[in-house]
Coordinates of C-alpha atoms in Angstrom, one line a residue:
X1 CA -9.9 20.8 -15.5
X2 CA -12.0 18.7 -13.1
X3 CA -14.8 16.1 -13.2
X4 CA -15.4 15.3 -9.6
X5 CA -17.8 12.8 -7.9
X6 CA -19.4 9.5 -8.8
X7 CA -20.8 9.5 -12.4
X8 CA -20.7 7.8 -15.8
X9 CA -18.3 9.2 -18.3
X10 CA -18.5 13.0 -18.0
X11 CA -16.2 15.8 -19.3
X12 CA -14.7 18.6 -17.4
X13 CA -12.6 21.3 -19.1
X14 CA -10.5 24.3 -18.3
X15 CA -8.4 26.8 -20.2
X16 CA -4.9 28.2 -19.5
X17 CA -2.3 30.2 -21.3
X18 CA 0.7 28.1 -22.1
X19 CA 4.1 29.6 -23.1
X20 CA 6.4 27.9 -25.5
X21 CA 8.3 24.9 -24.0
X22 CA 7.7 22.0 -21.7
X23 CA 5.0 22.0 -19.1
X24 CA 4.4 19.3 -16.4
X25 CA 1.1 17.6 -16.3
X26 CA -0.4 15.8 -13.3
X27 CA -3.7 13.9 -13.4
X28 CA -5.5 12.2 -10.5
X29 CA -8.6 10.0 -10.8
X30 CA -10.5 7.4 -8.9
X31 CA -13.0 4.6 -9.6
X32 CA -15.5 3.4 -7.0
X33 CA -17.2 0.6 -8.9
X34 CA -19.0 -0.4 -12.1
X35 CA -17.7 1.1 -15.4
X36 CA -14.5 3.0 -15.7
X37 CA -13.2 5.6 -18.1
X38 CA -10.4 8.2 -18.4
X39 CA -9.4 10.3 -21.5
X40 CA -7.2 13.3 -21.5
X41 CA -7.4 15.8 -24.4
X42 CA -6.4 19.3 -25.4
X43 CA -6.8 21.8 -28.1
X44 CA -5.2 25.1 -29.0
X45 CA -2.6 26.7 -31.4
X46 CA -0.5 23.5 -31.6
X47 CA -3.6 21.4 -32.7
X48 CA -5.1 24.1 -35.0
X49 CA -8.1 24.2 -32.7
X50 CA -8.8 20.5 -33.0
X51 CA -9.4 18.4 -29.8
X52 CA -6.8 15.6 -29.7
X53 CA -5.3 13.3 -27.1
X54 CA -2.8 15.2 -24.9
X55 CA 0.7 13.8 -25.7
X56 CA 3.5 13.4 -23.2
X57 CA 7.1 13.8 -24.2
X58 CA 8.1 12.1 -20.9
X59 CA 8.5 12.4 -17.1
X60 CA 11.4 12.9 -14.8
X61 CA 13.0 10.0 -13.0
X62 CA 11.9 6.4 -12.9
X63 CA 8.3 5.1 -13.0
X64 CA 8.4 2.7 -10.1
X65 CA 6.9 1.9 -6.7
X66 CA 8.6 2.5 -3.4
X67 CA 7.8 -0.3 -1.0
X68 CA 6.2 0.7 2.3
X69 CA 8.7 -0.2 5.0
X70 CA 9.5 0.5 8.6
X71 CA 12.8 2.1 9.8
X72 CA 15.0 -0.2 11.8
X73 CA 14.1 0.1 15.5
X74 CA 12.8 -1.7 18.5
X75 CA 9.3 -3.2 18.1
X76 CA 7.3 -4.8 15.4
X77 CA 7.0 -3.7 11.8
X78 CA 3.3 -3.8 10.9
X79 CA 2.5 -4.0 7.2
X80 CA -1.1 -3.2 6.2
X81 CA -2.7 -4.7 3.1
X82 CA -6.0 -3.1 2.1
X83 CA -8.6 -5.2 0.3
X84 CA -6.2 -8.2 -0.3
X85 CA -8.8 -10.2 -2.2
X86 CA -9.9 -7.3 -4.4
X87 CA -13.7 -6.6 -4.1
X88 CA -14.3 -9.9 -2.4
X89 CA -14.6 -10.3 1.4
X90 CA -11.7 -11.3 3.6
X91 CA -12.6 -14.6 5.2
X92 CA -9.2 -16.2 5.4
X93 CA -5.5 -15.3 5.4
X94 CA -4.2 -14.1 2.0
X95 CA -1.0 -15.1 0.5
X96 CA 1.1 -12.3 1.8
X97 CA 4.0 -13.1 -0.5
X98 CA 1.9 -12.0 -3.5
X99 CA 0.9 -8.7 -2.0
X100 CA 2.5 -5.3 -1.5
X101 CA 1.6 -3.3 1.6
X102 CA 0.0 0.1 1.3
X103 CA 1.2 1.3 4.7
X104 CA 3.9 0.3 7.2
X105 CA 3.9 1.3 10.9
X106 CA 6.1 0.6 13.9
X107 CA 4.5 -0.7 17.1
X108 CA 6.1 -1.7 20.4
X109 CA 3.6 -4.5 21.0
X110 CA 0.5 -6.0 19.3
X111 CA -2.1 -4.7 21.6
X112 CA -5.2 -3.4 19.7
X113 CA -8.4 -3.9 21.8
X114 CA -10.7 -2.2 19.3
X115 CA -10.7 -0.9 15.7
X116 CA -10.4 2.7 16.9
X117 CA -6.8 2.1 18.1
X118 CA -5.9 0.6 14.7
X119 CA -7.5 3.5 12.7
X120 CA -5.7 6.0 15.0
X121 CA -2.3 4.2 14.2
X122 CA -3.0 4.5 10.5
X123 CA -4.1 8.1 10.8
X124 CA -7.2 7.5 8.6
X125 CA -10.9 8.0 9.0
X126 CA -13.6 5.4 8.6
X127 CA -13.6 1.7 9.5
X128 CA -11.0 -1.0 9.5
X129 CA -12.6 -3.5 7.2
X130 CA -11.3 -5.9 4.5
X131 CA -7.7 -5.5 5.6
X132 CA -4.9 -8.0 6.3
X133 CA -1.9 -7.2 8.5
X134 CA 1.5 -8.8 9.2
X135 CA 3.6 -7.9 12.2
X136 CA 7.3 -9.0 12.2
X137 CA 9.8 -8.8 15.0
X138 CA 12.3 -10.6 17.1
X139 CA 11.5 -12.3 20.4
X140 CA 14.5 -12.4 22.7
X141 CA 14.5 -15.2 25.3
X142 CA 16.7 -14.9 28.4
X143 CA 15.7 -18.2 30.1
X144 CA 15.1 -21.3 28.0
X145 CA 12.0 -23.4 28.6
X146 CA 8.4 -23.9 27.6
X147 CA 6.5 -20.8 26.6
X148 CA 2.8 -20.3 25.9
X149 CA 1.9 -17.9 23.1
X150 CA -1.7 -16.5 22.9
X151 CA -3.5 -14.5 20.3
X152 CA -6.9 -12.8 20.9
X153 CA -8.4 -11.4 17.8
X154 CA -11.4 -10.3 15.8
X155 CA -11.3 -11.7 13.1
X156 CA -8.6 -14.3 12.3
X157 CA -5.0 -14.4 13.5
X158 CA -2.0 -16.7 13.9
X159 CA 1.5 -16.5 15.4
X160 CA 4.7 -18.0 14.0
X161 CA 8.0 -18.3 16.0
X162 CA 11.0 -19.2 13.9
X163 CA 8.6 -20.1 11.1
X164 CA 6.6 -22.6 13.2
X165 CA 2.9 -21.9 13.8
X166 CA 2.3 -21.7 17.5
X167 CA -1.0 -19.7 18.0
X168 CA -3.8 -20.3 15.5
X169 CA -7.1 -18.4 15.7
X170 CA -8.6 -18.6 12.1
X171 CA -12.0 -17.7 10.7
X172 CA -14.6 -14.9 11.2
X173 CA -15.5 -14.3 14.9
X174 CA -15.6 -11.7 17.7
X175 CA -12.6 -11.3 20.1
X176 CA -11.6 -14.9 20.8
X177 CA -8.4 -16.3 22.4
X178 CA -6.3 -19.2 21.2
X179 CA -3.0 -20.4 22.6
X180 CA -0.1 -22.7 21.8
X181 CA 3.0 -24.0 23.5
X182 CA 6.6 -24.1 22.4
X183 CA 10.1 -24.9 23.8
X184 CA 12.4 -21.9 23.2
X185 CA 16.2 -21.7 23.7
X186 CA 18.0 -18.7 25.0
X187 CA 18.6 -16.0 22.3
X188 CA 16.7 -14.3 19.5
X189 CA 13.8 -15.9 17.7
X190 CA 12.0 -14.5 14.7
X191 CA 8.3 -13.7 15.4
X192 CA 5.6 -13.1 12.8
X193 CA 1.9 -12.4 13.5
X194 CA -0.7 -12.5 10.7
X195 CA -4.1 -11.0 11.1
X196 CA -7.2 -10.2 9.0
X197 CA -10.4 -8.3 9.5
X198 CA -13.5 -8.7 7.3
X199 CA -16.0 -6.2 8.8
X200 CA -17.5 -5.0 12.0
X201 CA -15.4 -4.9 15.2
X202 CA -11.7 -5.4 15.0
X203 CA -8.8 -6.1 17.4
X204 CA -5.8 -8.2 18.1
X205 CA -3.7 -8.8 21.2
X206 CA -0.7 -11.1 21.4
X207 CA 0.6 -12.3 24.8
X208 CA 3.0 -14.9 26.1
X209 CA 4.2 -16.4 29.4
X210 CA 7.0 -18.6 30.5
X211 CA 10.3 -18.5 32.5
X212 CA 11.1 -15.0 31.3
X213 CA 7.8 -13.7 32.7
X214 CA 7.7 -15.7 35.9
X215 CA 4.8 -17.6 34.6
X216 CA 2.6 -14.5 34.2
X217 CA 0.9 -13.7 30.9
X218 CA 2.0 -10.4 29.4
X219 CA 2.3 -8.6 26.1
X220 CA 4.8 -10.3 23.8
X221 CA 7.6 -7.8 23.1
X222 CA 9.9 -7.5 20.1
X223 CA 13.5 -6.5 20.9
X224 CA 14.1 -5.4 17.4
X225 CA 12.8 -5.8 13.8
X226 CA 13.8 -8.5 11.4
X227 CA 14.7 -5.8 8.9
X228 CA 17.3 -4.6 11.5
X229 CA 19.0 -8.1 11.4
X230 CA 18.8 -8.1 7.6
X231 CA 20.5 -4.7 7.5
X232 CA 23.3 -5.9 9.8
X233 CA 23.9 -8.9 7.6
X234 CA 24.0 -6.7 4.5
X235 CA 26.5 -4.4 6.1
X236 CA 28.8 -7.3 7.1
X237 CA 28.6 -8.7 3.5
X238 CA 29.4 -5.3 2.1
X239 CA 32.6 -5.0 4.1
X240 CA 34.0 -8.0 2.2
X241 CA 33.4 -6.4 -1.2
X242 CA 35.4 -3.4 -2.4
X243 CA 33.1 -0.4 -3.1
X244 CA 32.5 0.5 -6.7
X245 CA 32.8 4.2 -7.7
X246 CA 29.3 5.7 -8.2
X247 CA 28.5 7.1 -11.7
X248 CA 27.6 10.7 -11.7
X249 CA 23.9 11.3 -11.3
X250 CA 22.0 12.4 -14.4
X251 CA 18.3 13.4 -14.6
X252 CA 16.4 10.7 -16.5
X253 CA 13.5 11.6 -18.7
X254 CA 11.4 8.7 -20.0
X255 CA 8.8 8.8 -22.8
X256 CA 5.0 8.5 -22.2
X257 CA 3.0 8.8 -19.0
X258 CA 3.9 7.4 -15.6
X259 CA 0.8 5.9 -13.9
X260 CA 0.8 5.0 -10.2
X261 CA -2.1 2.8 -8.9
X262 CA -3.4 2.8 -5.4
X263 CA -5.8 -0.2 -4.7
X264 CA -8.5 0.4 -2.1
X265 CA -6.9 3.5 -0.6
X266 CA -9.6 3.9 2.0
X267 CA -9.5 0.4 3.3
X268 CA -12.8 -1.4 3.0
X269 CA -14.8 1.8 2.2
X270 CA -16.1 3.0 -1.1
X271 CA -14.5 6.0 -2.7
X272 CA -16.8 9.1 -3.2
X273 CA -14.2 11.7 -3.9
X274 CA -10.5 11.9 -4.6
X275 CA -8.6 10.4 -1.6
X276 CA -5.5 11.9 0.0
X277 CA -2.7 9.7 -1.4
X278 CA 0.3 11.6 0.2
X279 CA 0.7 9.0 3.0
X280 CA 0.0 6.0 0.8
X281 CA 2.3 3.9 -1.4
X282 CA 1.2 2.8 -4.9
X283 CA 1.1 -1.0 -5.5
X284 CA 1.8 -0.7 -9.2
X285 CA 3.7 1.8 -11.4
X286 CA 3.7 1.5 -15.1
X287 CA 4.3 3.6 -18.2
X288 CA 1.4 4.1 -20.7
X289 CA 1.7 5.8 -24.2
X290 CA -1.4 7.9 -23.8
X291 CA -4.4 8.6 -21.5
X292 CA -7.3 6.9 -23.3
X293 CA -8.9 4.2 -21.1
X294 CA -12.3 3.4 -22.5
X295 CA -13.4 0.7 -20.2
X296 CA -12.5 -1.6 -17.2
X297 CA -10.5 -3.9 -19.5
X298 CA -8.3 -1.0 -20.7
X299 CA -7.3 -0.3 -17.1
X300 CA -6.8 -4.0 -16.0
X301 CA -4.6 -4.7 -19.0
X302 CA -1.9 -2.6 -17.3
X303 CA -2.3 -4.0 -13.8
X304 CA -3.1 -7.7 -14.2
X305 CA -6.1 -7.3 -11.8
X306 CA -9.5 -8.8 -12.5
X307 CA -11.4 -5.7 -11.6
X308 CA -10.9 -1.9 -11.6
X309 CA -12.9 -1.0 -8.5
X310 CA -12.0 1.1 -5.4
X311 CA -8.8 2.3 -7.1
X312 CA -7.1 5.7 -7.2
X313 CA -4.7 6.6 -10.0
X314 CA -2.1 9.3 -10.6
X315 CA -0.7 10.1 -14.0
X316 CA 2.4 12.3 -14.6
X317 CA 4.0 13.5 -17.8
X318 CA 4.9 16.7 -19.7
X319 CA 3.6 18.4 -22.8
X320 CA 5.8 20.2 -25.3
X321 CA 4.1 23.4 -26.5
X322 CA 5.5 24.8 -29.8
X323 CA 3.1 27.7 -30.2
X324 CA 2.3 29.8 -27.2
X325 CA -1.4 30.7 -26.6
X326 CA -4.6 29.7 -24.9
X327 CA -5.2 26.0 -24.6
X328 CA -8.3 24.0 -23.5
X329 CA -7.6 20.8 -21.5
X330 CA -10.4 18.3 -20.9
X331 CA -10.6 15.2 -18.7
X332 CA -13.5 12.8 -19.4
X333 CA -13.8 10.3 -16.6
X334 CA -15.9 7.7 -14.8
X335 CA -15.7 8.2 -11.8
X336 CA -14.0 11.4 -10.7

């Protein structure tokens, strides 16, 4: 069954022969803007020909999100947050602590001269608009002394070393350079770069100079990621604790439907058709008793968001068929 495209509530149906037993059900929908609706029904031998809500006896595994994260390696871990202020413009830094990234990518340096380089890194089409990014890494200093940290960006950016803000380049603007100075001792220092882009051109370049560079400005490297250091600390702590025997794995089947929500899956662009979600991570996963969302409020009640715009959603469950035969399944949706 399908009801593609942008439209008010519209029904699409299909028929299939279902044998007796359990059958997995997967639903994918998206909402671009305005009103929203999704209702899943079926009819056949089990319903005596009446159209009723399609029930789910459950789904395999846990209904949870997997946080987008980088593997431990040399470089920065870049975490990308699409539409961090919902449908509103991005004119300032968001509170990253309250957000979950959609994508995580490893980069050796922060050196993006135009938005095409960022889009290529993300392996996605379109523009790089209404997005916030954080890059975290470790700056290793061989020779202590005064260092100058510079960030050139379009739009806003700032740089933190050991939690202290050094370079600050806020606001909406074209490629603009701002620098700050800091005394750094020999050894490792945590580095964090925050960046946001509202619309139009985009870019960010972070450089530094000091005793280690012979006074010449060059791209600021990251010897390793902060998550590598965190993993090392966890391993050391684990050595001091006796390992507990693992319980045998058993398949878990939960009741209801598992819904996974992808906010702004195309960055700042509108959604005209079902996006490819295979390379994205959902921000919310929650169990719902049935698929009957009659308006925006019915969707936002499960997410805590103010709006249900520019969102994609997957729904997984299974139906138990008692009487084999031909069944009609219908999806009524706004949008596709």
